[in-house]
Amino acid sequence: MSVDISQENVQPLIYAFIGPSGTGKSHRASLVAVDKGVDTIIDDGLLIHQGRILAGYSAKREATRMGAVRRAIMQDPQHAEEVRQALRALEPKAILILGTSRNMIFRIQDALGLSDAPIEWIFIEEIATEAERQLARRIRTEEGKHVIPAPTMEVQKSFSGYLVDPLRFIFRRKGRQVEVEKSIVRPTYSSLGRFYIADSALTSIIQLSLQPMPEIAKISRIVVQSASEGILVDLEVALRSRQQLFRILERAQQEVERQLEYMTSLNVLSVRITAKGISCQAEWSAPKSRIARMPT
């Protein structure tokens, strides 16, 4: 049973952009949106408005292909309600919805209470040539890469620990220059396998990021707490002097965050550093206990 997204039952125009999986729909979604004057996109479970991810959960984070399909058509009631609420607040005049078939578009409409909304159909064959579609399929099959029509800074909030690369390009539409940023990710369910970041690797990165700072004598404790959105880091250190204490700790925070995000693609939610004392030892010292990973 669907729920109308507004009490007045005034529903937006739906631009349904359909085509087989891996043919480049997400890559061209921004172009289609600009051509149609649309700033709201629904793609693989995400609601994207003016380049910001406002609601939803990406199908690309699902562990199985079946789970990804269910997520993309918003079969989870909580997921669908989150997107419905965001749409109520936005009240968009038009929405670009991406799907692999007419039936998929209909199911997304029903989940979001948009069953009565008018539809204009757009097919990937109208936007991309056969050669371009074949290239998109090859990249998906051989490299397992997928495009999300949102900037990398937005995508990294939802894809902590994933390899996310920016993709920027400039084009002209209707006499004006338009710059678009997208993101390239590899889904969890990719047949090419997955990668893991060992606890010892995180510890080593933290240690090496602080080792060049002569003001820090040793790290006595490292705790990393994992969450779906990213990681929280808690450190205890000993300093060589009480002078400029807060400046030193602030610089250490920034360096740990910068190195972790650069080397792992993890979203670092916070870095808390506590100065536990002053040490006069000559050599820099690392903690004996490598890491303590807290339950989420």
PDB file of C-alpha atoms in Angstrom:
ATOM      1  CA  MET A   1       0.000   0.000   0.000  1.00  0.00           C
ATOM      2  CA  SER A   2       1.459   3.366  -1.020  1.00  0.00           C
ATOM      3  CA  VAL A   3       1.307   6.611   0.950  1.00  0.00           C
ATOM      4  CA  ASP A   4       0.868   9.997  -0.775  1.00  0.00           C
ATOM      5  CA  ILE A   5       3.888  12.234  -0.173  1.00  0.00           C
ATOM      6  CA  SER A   6       1.698  15.327   0.314  1.00  0.00           C
ATOM      7  CA  GLN A   7      -1.663  15.908   1.872  1.00  0.00           C
ATOM      8  CA  GLU A   8      -2.833  17.799  -1.226  1.00  0.00           C
ATOM      9  CA  ASN A   9      -1.928  14.807  -3.414  1.00  0.00           C
ATOM     10  CA  VAL A  10      -0.046  17.110  -5.813  1.00  0.00           C
ATOM     11  CA  GLN A  11       2.563  14.808  -7.247  1.00  0.00           C
ATOM     12  CA  PRO A  12       5.732  15.720  -9.136  1.00  0.00           C
ATOM     13  CA  LEU A  13       6.489  14.860 -12.728  1.00  0.00           C
ATOM     14  CA  ILE A  14       8.606  11.707 -12.888  1.00  0.00           C
ATOM     15  CA  TYR A  15      11.369  11.473 -15.458  1.00  0.00           C
ATOM     16  CA  ALA A  16      12.011   7.719 -15.592  1.00  0.00           C
ATOM     17  CA  PHE A  17      15.500   7.025 -16.934  1.00  0.00           C
ATOM     18  CA  ILE A  18      15.712   3.313 -17.705  1.00  0.00           C
ATOM     19  CA  GLY A  19      18.193   0.887 -19.206  1.00  0.00           C
ATOM     20  CA  PRO A  20      19.946  -2.410 -18.419  1.00  0.00           C
ATOM     21  CA  SER A  21      22.324  -2.571 -15.476  1.00  0.00           C
ATOM     22  CA  GLY A  22      25.821  -1.337 -16.223  1.00  0.00           C
ATOM     23  CA  THR A  23      25.004   0.733 -19.308  1.00  0.00           C
ATOM     24  CA  GLY A  24      25.947   4.119 -17.848  1.00  0.00           C
ATOM     25  CA  LYS A  25      22.670   5.502 -16.443  1.00  0.00           C
ATOM     26  CA  SER A  26      24.236   6.899 -13.269  1.00  0.00           C
ATOM     27  CA  HIS A  27      27.102   8.381 -15.282  1.00  0.00           C
ATOM     28  CA  ARG A  28      24.652  10.289 -17.488  1.00  0.00           C
ATOM     29  CA  ALA A  29      22.059  11.087 -14.817  1.00  0.00           C
ATOM     30  CA  SER A  30      23.473  14.568 -14.188  1.00  0.00           C
ATOM     31  CA  LEU A  31      23.376  15.383 -17.905  1.00  0.00           C
ATOM     32  CA  VAL A  32      19.762  14.263 -18.167  1.00  0.00           C
ATOM     33  CA  ALA A  33      18.862  16.210 -15.007  1.00  0.00           C
ATOM     34  CA  VAL A  34      20.359  19.424 -16.408  1.00  0.00           C
ATOM     35  CA  ASP A  35      18.601  18.948 -19.749  1.00  0.00           C
ATOM     36  CA  LYS A  36      15.248  18.438 -18.027  1.00  0.00           C
ATOM     37  CA  GLY A  37      15.754  21.146 -15.396  1.00  0.00           C
ATOM     38  CA  VAL A  38      15.570  18.620 -12.535  1.00  0.00           C
ATOM     39  CA  ASP A  39      17.602  18.921  -9.322  1.00  0.00           C
ATOM     40  CA  THR A  40      16.238  15.849  -7.495  1.00  0.00           C
ATOM     41  CA  ILE A  41      17.473  12.340  -8.378  1.00  0.00           C
ATOM     42  CA  ILE A  42      16.629   8.894  -6.996  1.00  0.00           C
ATOM     43  CA  ASP A  43      19.313   6.341  -7.835  1.00  0.00           C
ATOM     44  CA  ASP A  44      19.946   2.935  -6.236  1.00  0.00           C
ATOM     45  CA  GLY A  45      18.145   3.786  -3.001  1.00  0.00           C
ATOM     46  CA  LEU A  46      19.554   7.297  -2.540  1.00  0.00           C
ATOM     47  CA  LEU A  47      17.686  10.604  -2.708  1.00  0.00           C
ATOM     48  CA  ILE A  48      20.062  13.214  -4.132  1.00  0.00           C
ATOM     49  CA  HIS A  49      19.099  16.894  -4.280  1.00  0.00           C
ATOM     50  CA  GLN A  50      21.369  19.531  -5.793  1.00  0.00           C
ATOM     51  CA  GLY A  51      24.370  17.253  -5.353  1.00  0.00           C
ATOM     52  CA  ARG A  52      23.632  16.395  -1.708  1.00  0.00           C
ATOM     53  CA  ILE A  53      22.545  12.996  -0.433  1.00  0.00           C
ATOM     54  CA  LEU A  54      19.484  13.878   1.656  1.00  0.00           C
ATOM     55  CA  ALA A  55      18.057  10.451   2.467  1.00  0.00           C
ATOM     56  CA  GLY A  56      18.182   6.771   1.705  1.00  0.00           C
ATOM     57  CA  TYR A  57      20.652   3.932   1.846  1.00  0.00           C
ATOM     58  CA  SER A  58      22.722   2.950  -1.173  1.00  0.00           C
ATOM     59  CA  ALA A  59      22.142  -0.441  -2.769  1.00  0.00           C
ATOM     60  CA  LYS A  60      25.875  -0.556  -3.435  1.00  0.00           C
ATOM     61  CA  ARG A  61      26.519  -1.150   0.263  1.00  0.00           C
ATOM     62  CA  GLU A  62      24.526  -4.371   0.301  1.00  0.00           C
ATOM     63  CA  ALA A  63      26.479  -7.624   0.659  1.00  0.00           C
ATOM     64  CA  THR A  64      24.497  -9.517  -2.006  1.00  0.00           C
ATOM     65  CA  ARG A  65      23.069  -8.683  -5.402  1.00  0.00           C
ATOM     66  CA  MET A  66      19.570  -9.651  -4.224  1.00  0.00           C
ATOM     67  CA  GLY A  67      19.925  -7.347  -1.241  1.00  0.00           C
ATOM     68  CA  ALA A  68      21.032  -4.583  -3.589  1.00  0.00           C
ATOM     69  CA  VAL A  69      17.921  -5.027  -5.737  1.00  0.00           C
ATOM     70  CA  ARG A  70      15.612  -4.897  -2.707  1.00  0.00           C
ATOM     71  CA  ARG A  71      17.388  -1.787  -1.453  1.00  0.00           C
ATOM     72  CA  ALA A  72      17.173  -0.077  -4.857  1.00  0.00           C
ATOM     73  CA  ILE A  73      13.375  -0.542  -5.017  1.00  0.00           C
ATOM     74  CA  MET A  74      13.070   0.508  -1.347  1.00  0.00           C
ATOM     75  CA  GLN A  75      11.376  -2.606  -0.012  1.00  0.00           C
ATOM     76  CA  ASP A  76      12.489  -1.803   3.536  1.00  0.00           C
ATOM     77  CA  PRO A  77       9.653   0.254   5.132  1.00  0.00           C
ATOM     78  CA  GLN A  78      12.002   2.373   7.245  1.00  0.00           C
ATOM     79  CA  HIS A  79      14.141   3.191   4.217  1.00  0.00           C
ATOM     80  CA  ALA A  80      11.103   4.139   2.121  1.00  0.00           C
ATOM     81  CA  GLU A  81       9.639   6.296   4.910  1.00  0.00           C
ATOM     82  CA  GLU A  82      12.912   8.202   5.308  1.00  0.00           C
ATOM     83  CA  VAL A  83      12.892   9.073   1.603  1.00  0.00           C
ATOM     84  CA  ARG A  84       9.162   9.926   1.674  1.00  0.00           C
ATOM     85  CA  GLN A  85       9.697  12.370   4.537  1.00  0.00           C
ATOM     86  CA  ALA A  86      12.548  14.051   2.689  1.00  0.00           C
ATOM     87  CA  LEU A  87      10.374  14.380  -0.426  1.00  0.00           C
ATOM     88  CA  ARG A  88       7.568  15.935   1.632  1.00  0.00           C
ATOM     89  CA  ALA A  89      10.012  18.556   2.875  1.00  0.00           C
ATOM     90  CA  LEU A  90      11.439  19.213  -0.597  1.00  0.00           C
ATOM     91  CA  GLU A  91       8.163  19.266  -2.539  1.00  0.00           C
ATOM     92  CA  PRO A  92      10.020  18.874  -5.853  1.00  0.00           C
ATOM     93  CA  LYS A  93       8.181  19.702  -9.064  1.00  0.00           C
ATOM     94  CA  ALA A  94      10.039  16.915 -10.865  1.00  0.00           C
ATOM     95  CA  ILE A  95      12.165  13.881  -9.956  1.00  0.00           C
ATOM     96  CA  LEU A  96      14.587  11.888 -12.086  1.00  0.00           C
ATOM     97  CA  ILE A  97      14.306   8.197 -11.129  1.00  0.00           C
ATOM     98  CA  LEU A  98      16.812   5.663 -12.456  1.00  0.00           C
ATOM     99  CA  GLY A  99      15.833   2.041 -13.013  1.00  0.00           C
ATOM    100  CA  THR A 100      16.531  -1.029 -15.104  1.00  0.00           C
ATOM    101  CA  SER A 101      12.935  -1.484 -16.298  1.00  0.00           C
ATOM    102  CA  ARG A 102       9.464   0.026 -16.280  1.00  0.00           C
ATOM    103  CA  ASN A 103       8.468  -2.416 -13.546  1.00  0.00           C
ATOM    104  CA  MET A 104      11.328  -1.229 -11.324  1.00  0.00           C
ATOM    105  CA  ILE A 105      10.221   2.391 -11.756  1.00  0.00           C
ATOM    106  CA  PHE A 106       6.637   1.438 -10.884  1.00  0.00           C
ATOM    107  CA  ARG A 107       7.798  -0.343  -7.705  1.00  0.00           C
ATOM    108  CA  ILE A 108       9.845   2.664  -6.601  1.00  0.00           C
ATOM    109  CA  GLN A 109       6.867   4.929  -7.272  1.00  0.00           C
ATOM    110  CA  ASP A 110       4.613   2.706  -5.195  1.00  0.00           C
ATOM    111  CA  ALA A 111       7.106   2.541  -2.304  1.00  0.00           C
ATOM    112  CA  LEU A 112       7.316   6.346  -2.222  1.00  0.00           C
ATOM    113  CA  GLY A 113       3.629   7.104  -2.651  1.00  0.00           C
ATOM    114  CA  LEU A 114       4.112   8.409  -6.177  1.00  0.00           C
ATOM    115  CA  SER A 115       1.894   5.908  -7.983  1.00  0.00           C
ATOM    116  CA  ASP A 116      -0.307   8.603  -9.551  1.00  0.00           C
ATOM    117  CA  ALA A 117       2.534  10.870 -10.650  1.00  0.00           C
ATOM    118  CA  PRO A 118       2.812  11.531 -14.398  1.00  0.00           C
ATOM    119  CA  ILE A 119       5.782   9.863 -16.106  1.00  0.00           C
ATOM    120  CA  GLU A 120       8.013  10.842 -18.994  1.00  0.00           C
ATOM    121  CA  TRP A 121      10.122   7.904 -20.159  1.00  0.00           C
ATOM    122  CA  ILE A 122      13.781   8.321 -21.112  1.00  0.00           C
ATOM    123  CA  PHE A 123      15.778   5.366 -22.429  1.00  0.00           C
ATOM    124  CA  ILE A 124      19.545   4.942 -22.212  1.00  0.00           C
ATOM    125  CA  GLU A 125      19.566   4.179 -25.955  1.00  0.00           C
ATOM    126  CA  GLU A 126      18.439   7.776 -26.550  1.00  0.00           C
ATOM    127  CA  ILE A 127      21.311   9.190 -24.500  1.00  0.00           C
ATOM    128  CA  ALA A 128      24.292   6.873 -25.094  1.00  0.00           C
ATOM    129  CA  THR A 129      25.535   5.197 -28.265  1.00  0.00           C
ATOM    130  CA  GLU A 130      25.971   1.432 -28.539  1.00  0.00           C
ATOM    131  CA  ALA A 131      29.747   1.859 -28.240  1.00  0.00           C
ATOM    132  CA  GLU A 132      29.352   3.958 -25.079  1.00  0.00           C
ATOM    133  CA  ARG A 133      27.022   1.396 -23.525  1.00  0.00           C
ATOM    134  CA  GLN A 134      29.431  -1.427 -24.322  1.00  0.00           C
ATOM    135  CA  LEU A 135      32.292   0.523 -22.739  1.00  0.00           C
ATOM    136  CA  ALA A 136      30.206   1.080 -19.594  1.00  0.00           C
ATOM    137  CA  ARG A 137      29.446  -2.659 -19.415  1.00  0.00           C
ATOM    138  CA  ARG A 138      33.118  -3.544 -19.801  1.00  0.00           C
ATOM    139  CA  ILE A 139      34.158  -1.180 -17.003  1.00  0.00           C
ATOM    140  CA  ARG A 140      31.444  -2.587 -14.739  1.00  0.00           C
ATOM    141  CA  THR A 141      32.341  -6.217 -15.539  1.00  0.00           C
ATOM    142  CA  GLU A 142      36.125  -5.971 -15.525  1.00  0.00           C
ATOM    143  CA  GLU A 143      36.710  -3.279 -12.906  1.00  0.00           C
ATOM    144  CA  GLY A 144      33.529  -3.495 -10.815  1.00  0.00           C
ATOM    145  CA  LYS A 145      33.153   0.287 -10.793  1.00  0.00           C
ATOM    146  CA  HIS A 146      29.903   2.196 -10.433  1.00  0.00           C
ATOM    147  CA  VAL A 147      29.083   5.905 -10.618  1.00  0.00           C
ATOM    148  CA  ILE A 148      27.014   7.800  -8.033  1.00  0.00           C
ATOM    149  CA  PRO A 149      25.707  11.182  -9.274  1.00  0.00           C
ATOM    150  CA  ALA A 150      26.912  13.109  -6.200  1.00  0.00           C
ATOM    151  CA  PRO A 151      30.201  14.769  -5.159  1.00  0.00           C
ATOM    152  CA  THR A 152      32.844  12.650  -3.442  1.00  0.00           C
ATOM    153  CA  MET A 153      32.564  14.588  -0.163  1.00  0.00           C
ATOM    154  CA  GLU A 154      28.882  13.621   0.009  1.00  0.00           C
ATOM    155  CA  VAL A 155      29.429   9.997  -0.983  1.00  0.00           C
ATOM    156  CA  GLN A 156      32.244   9.378   1.515  1.00  0.00           C
ATOM    157  CA  LYS A 157      29.819  10.036   4.383  1.00  0.00           C
ATOM    158  CA  SER A 158      27.863   6.947   3.349  1.00  0.00           C
ATOM    159  CA  PHE A 159      30.769   4.889   1.987  1.00  0.00           C
ATOM    160  CA  SER A 160      33.364   4.912   4.746  1.00  0.00           C
ATOM    161  CA  GLY A 161      36.195   2.516   3.895  1.00  0.00           C
ATOM    162  CA  TYR A 162      35.271   2.271   0.220  1.00  0.00           C
ATOM    163  CA  LEU A 163      37.556   3.428  -2.553  1.00  0.00           C
ATOM    164  CA  VAL A 164      35.765   6.560  -3.772  1.00  0.00           C
ATOM    165  CA  ASP A 165      37.256   8.569  -6.619  1.00  0.00           C
ATOM    166  CA  PRO A 166      35.998  11.934  -7.900  1.00  0.00           C
ATOM    167  CA  LEU A 167      34.939  12.351 -11.514  1.00  0.00           C
ATOM    168  CA  ARG A 168      34.559  15.942 -12.726  1.00  0.00           C
ATOM    169  CA  PHE A 169      33.660  17.241 -16.134  1.00  0.00           C
ATOM    170  CA  ILE A 170      32.423  20.449 -17.744  1.00  0.00           C
ATOM    171  CA  PHE A 171      29.856  20.674 -20.518  1.00  0.00           C
ATOM    172  CA  ARG A 172      27.654  23.288 -22.139  1.00  0.00           C
ATOM    173  CA  ARG A 173      23.880  23.147 -22.006  1.00  0.00           C
ATOM    174  CA  LYS A 174      21.444  25.779 -23.246  1.00  0.00           C
ATOM    175  CA  GLY A 175      24.201  28.346 -23.756  1.00  0.00           C
ATOM    176  CA  ARG A 176      25.737  28.019 -20.299  1.00  0.00           C
ATOM    177  CA  GLN A 177      28.682  26.141 -18.863  1.00  0.00           C
ATOM    178  CA  VAL A 178      27.841  23.440 -16.335  1.00  0.00           C
ATOM    179  CA  GLU A 179      30.341  21.707 -14.036  1.00  0.00           C
ATOM    180  CA  VAL A 180      29.364  18.362 -12.542  1.00  0.00           C
ATOM    181  CA  GLU A 181      31.141  16.184  -9.979  1.00  0.00           C
ATOM    182  CA  LYS A 182      30.313  12.507  -9.589  1.00  0.00           C
ATOM    183  CA  SER A 183      31.886   9.679  -7.608  1.00  0.00           C
ATOM    184  CA  ILE A 184      33.174   6.262  -8.640  1.00  0.00           C
ATOM    185  CA  VAL A 185      32.832   3.406  -6.138  1.00  0.00           C
ATOM    186  CA  ARG A 186      33.075  -0.367  -6.196  1.00  0.00           C
ATOM    187  CA  PRO A 187      29.989  -2.037  -4.692  1.00  0.00           C
ATOM    188  CA  THR A 188      30.281  -4.515  -1.821  1.00  0.00           C
ATOM    189  CA  TYR A 189      28.590  -7.211  -3.912  1.00  0.00           C
ATOM    190  CA  SER A 190      31.203  -6.941  -6.704  1.00  0.00           C
ATOM    191  CA  SER A 191      32.347 -10.337  -7.972  1.00  0.00           C
ATOM    192  CA  LEU A 192      35.911  -9.000  -7.991  1.00  0.00           C
ATOM    193  CA  GLY A 193      36.052  -9.542  -4.234  1.00  0.00           C
ATOM    194  CA  ARG A 194      36.605  -7.118  -1.381  1.00  0.00           C
ATOM    195  CA  PHE A 195      39.457  -5.650   0.590  1.00  0.00           C
ATOM    196  CA  TYR A 196      40.029  -5.394   4.339  1.00  0.00           C
ATOM    197  CA  ILE A 197      41.956  -2.930   6.490  1.00  0.00           C
ATOM    198  CA  ALA A 198      43.667  -4.756   9.351  1.00  0.00           C
ATOM    199  CA  ASP A 199      43.624  -3.302  12.864  1.00  0.00           C
ATOM    200  CA  SER A 200      47.425  -3.295  12.852  1.00  0.00           C
ATOM    201  CA  ALA A 201      47.385  -1.150   9.710  1.00  0.00           C
ATOM    202  CA  LEU A 202      45.252   1.506  11.420  1.00  0.00           C
ATOM    203  CA  THR A 203      47.567   1.487  14.420  1.00  0.00           C
ATOM    204  CA  SER A 204      50.650   1.839  12.248  1.00  0.00           C
ATOM    205  CA  ILE A 205      49.136   4.755  10.325  1.00  0.00           C
ATOM    206  CA  ILE A 206      48.283   6.563  13.568  1.00  0.00           C
ATOM    207  CA  GLN A 207      51.772   5.981  14.978  1.00  0.00           C
ATOM    208  CA  LEU A 208      53.535   7.076  11.803  1.00  0.00           C
ATOM    209  CA  SER A 209      51.395  10.203  11.509  1.00  0.00           C
ATOM    210  CA  LEU A 210      52.525  11.391  14.972  1.00  0.00           C
ATOM    211  CA  GLN A 211      56.112  10.149  14.937  1.00  0.00           C
ATOM    212  CA  PRO A 212      57.459  13.217  13.039  1.00  0.00           C
ATOM    213  CA  MET A 213      56.118  15.512  15.783  1.00  0.00           C
ATOM    214  CA  PRO A 214      59.000  16.076  18.260  1.00  0.00           C
ATOM    215  CA  GLU A 215      56.573  17.507  20.839  1.00  0.00           C
ATOM    216  CA  ILE A 216      55.001  14.045  21.362  1.00  0.00           C
ATOM    217  CA  ALA A 217      57.141  11.658  23.423  1.00  0.00           C
ATOM    218  CA  LYS A 218      54.954   8.569  23.234  1.00  0.00           C
ATOM    219  CA  ILE A 219      51.503   7.163  22.532  1.00  0.00           C
ATOM    220  CA  SER A 220      50.303   5.177  25.520  1.00  0.00           C
ATOM    221  CA  ARG A 221      46.908   4.046  24.208  1.00  0.00           C
ATOM    222  CA  ILE A 222      45.009   3.753  20.912  1.00  0.00           C
ATOM    223  CA  VAL A 223      41.299   2.927  20.730  1.00  0.00           C
ATOM    224  CA  VAL A 224      39.397   2.763  17.442  1.00  0.00           C
ATOM    225  CA  GLN A 225      35.620   2.473  17.511  1.00  0.00           C
ATOM    226  CA  SER A 226      33.956   1.382  14.277  1.00  0.00           C
ATOM    227  CA  ALA A 227      30.534   2.503  13.082  1.00  0.00           C
ATOM    228  CA  SER A 228      28.743   2.182   9.763  1.00  0.00           C
ATOM    229  CA  GLU A 229      29.400   5.876   9.066  1.00  0.00           C
ATOM    230  CA  GLY A 230      33.125   5.693   9.865  1.00  0.00           C
ATOM    231  CA  ILE A 231      35.547   5.441  12.777  1.00  0.00           C
ATOM    232  CA  LEU A 232      36.179   7.282  16.044  1.00  0.00           C
ATOM    233  CA  VAL A 233      39.755   7.455  17.315  1.00  0.00           C
ATOM    234  CA  ASP A 234      40.738   7.911  20.962  1.00  0.00           C
ATOM    235  CA  LEU A 235      44.421   8.432  21.846  1.00  0.00           C
ATOM    236  CA  GLU A 236      46.410   8.991  25.020  1.00  0.00           C
ATOM    237  CA  VAL A 237      49.813  10.608  24.598  1.00  0.00           C
ATOM    238  CA  ALA A 238      52.669  11.978  26.672  1.00  0.00           C
ATOM    239  CA  LEU A 239      54.200  15.319  25.679  1.00  0.00           C
ATOM    240  CA  ARG A 240      57.733  16.592  26.145  1.00  0.00           C
ATOM    241  CA  SER A 241      56.609  20.015  27.385  1.00  0.00           C
ATOM    242  CA  ARG A 242      53.583  21.882  28.696  1.00  0.00           C
ATOM    243  CA  GLN A 243      54.221  24.780  26.334  1.00  0.00           C
ATOM    244  CA  GLN A 244      51.614  25.379  23.606  1.00  0.00           C
ATOM    245  CA  LEU A 245      49.765  22.257  24.740  1.00  0.00           C
ATOM    246  CA  PHE A 246      46.490  22.914  22.922  1.00  0.00           C
ATOM    247  CA  ARG A 247      48.199  23.915  19.682  1.00  0.00           C
ATOM    248  CA  ILE A 248      50.204  20.678  19.691  1.00  0.00           C
ATOM    249  CA  LEU A 249      47.157  18.509  20.373  1.00  0.00           C
ATOM    250  CA  GLU A 250      45.126  20.276  17.690  1.00  0.00           C
ATOM    251  CA  ARG A 251      47.883  19.724  15.119  1.00  0.00           C
ATOM    252  CA  ALA A 252      48.134  16.066  16.152  1.00  0.00           C
ATOM    253  CA  GLN A 253      44.370  15.664  15.696  1.00  0.00           C
ATOM    254  CA  GLN A 254      44.507  17.133  12.216  1.00  0.00           C
ATOM    255  CA  GLU A 255      47.462  14.983  11.174  1.00  0.00           C
ATOM    256  CA  VAL A 256      45.902  11.716  12.390  1.00  0.00           C
ATOM    257  CA  GLU A 257      42.634  12.506  10.608  1.00  0.00           C
ATOM    258  CA  ARG A 258      44.384  13.541   7.400  1.00  0.00           C
ATOM    259  CA  GLN A 259      46.603  10.458   7.191  1.00  0.00           C
ATOM    260  CA  LEU A 260      43.842   7.982   8.061  1.00  0.00           C
ATOM    261  CA  GLU A 261      41.423   9.387   5.487  1.00  0.00           C
ATOM    262  CA  TYR A 262      44.101   9.660   2.812  1.00  0.00           C
ATOM    263  CA  MET A 263      45.522   6.150   3.264  1.00  0.00           C
ATOM    264  CA  THR A 264      42.344   4.152   3.988  1.00  0.00           C
ATOM    265  CA  SER A 265      39.375   6.113   2.547  1.00  0.00           C
ATOM    266  CA  LEU A 266      37.723   5.697   5.954  1.00  0.00           C
ATOM    267  CA  ASN A 267      35.467   8.502   7.132  1.00  0.00           C
ATOM    268  CA  VAL A 268      37.054   9.707  10.391  1.00  0.00           C
ATOM    269  CA  LEU A 269      34.179  10.948  12.534  1.00  0.00           C
ATOM    270  CA  SER A 270      36.340  12.207  15.397  1.00  0.00           C
ATOM    271  CA  VAL A 271      39.858  12.123  16.823  1.00  0.00           C
ATOM    272  CA  ARG A 272      40.099  12.668  20.567  1.00  0.00           C
ATOM    273  CA  ILE A 273      43.591  13.074  22.025  1.00  0.00           C
ATOM    274  CA  THR A 274      44.255  13.247  25.760  1.00  0.00           C
ATOM    275  CA  ALA A 275      47.607  14.403  27.152  1.00  0.00           C
ATOM    276  CA  LYS A 276      48.258  12.084  30.105  1.00  0.00           C
ATOM    277  CA  GLY A 277      51.538  13.567  31.236  1.00  0.00           C
ATOM    278  CA  ILE A 278      55.015  14.878  30.464  1.00  0.00           C
ATOM    279  CA  SER A 279      57.823  12.525  29.462  1.00  0.00           C
ATOM    280  CA  CYS A 280      61.528  13.279  29.301  1.00  0.00           C
ATOM    281  CA  GLN A 281      62.541  10.059  27.551  1.00  0.00           C
ATOM    282  CA  ALA A 282      64.868  10.541  24.596  1.00  0.00           C
ATOM    283  CA  GLU A 283      63.308   8.082  22.136  1.00  0.00           C
ATOM    284  CA  TRP A 284      59.788   8.142  20.735  1.00  0.00           C
ATOM    285  CA  SER A 285      57.652   5.305  22.114  1.00  0.00           C
ATOM    286  CA  ALA A 286      54.650   3.511  20.624  1.00  0.00           C
ATOM    287  CA  PRO A 287      51.959   1.788  22.715  1.00  0.00           C
ATOM    288  CA  LYS A 288      52.400  -1.852  23.687  1.00  0.00           C
ATOM    289  CA  SER A 289      48.757  -2.632  23.042  1.00  0.00           C
ATOM    290  CA  ARG A 290      48.245  -2.333  19.312  1.00  0.00           C
ATOM    291  CA  ILE A 291      44.575  -1.455  19.167  1.00  0.00           C
ATOM    292  CA  ALA A 292      41.275  -1.923  20.953  1.00  0.00           C
ATOM    293  CA  ARG A 293      38.325  -2.126  18.582  1.00  0.00           C
ATOM    294  CA  MET A 294      35.141  -1.263  20.396  1.00  0.00           C
ATOM    295  CA  PRO A 295      31.821  -2.934  19.552  1.00  0.00           C
ATOM    296  CA  THR A 296      29.492  -0.817  17.399  1.00  0.00           C
TER     297      THR A 296
END
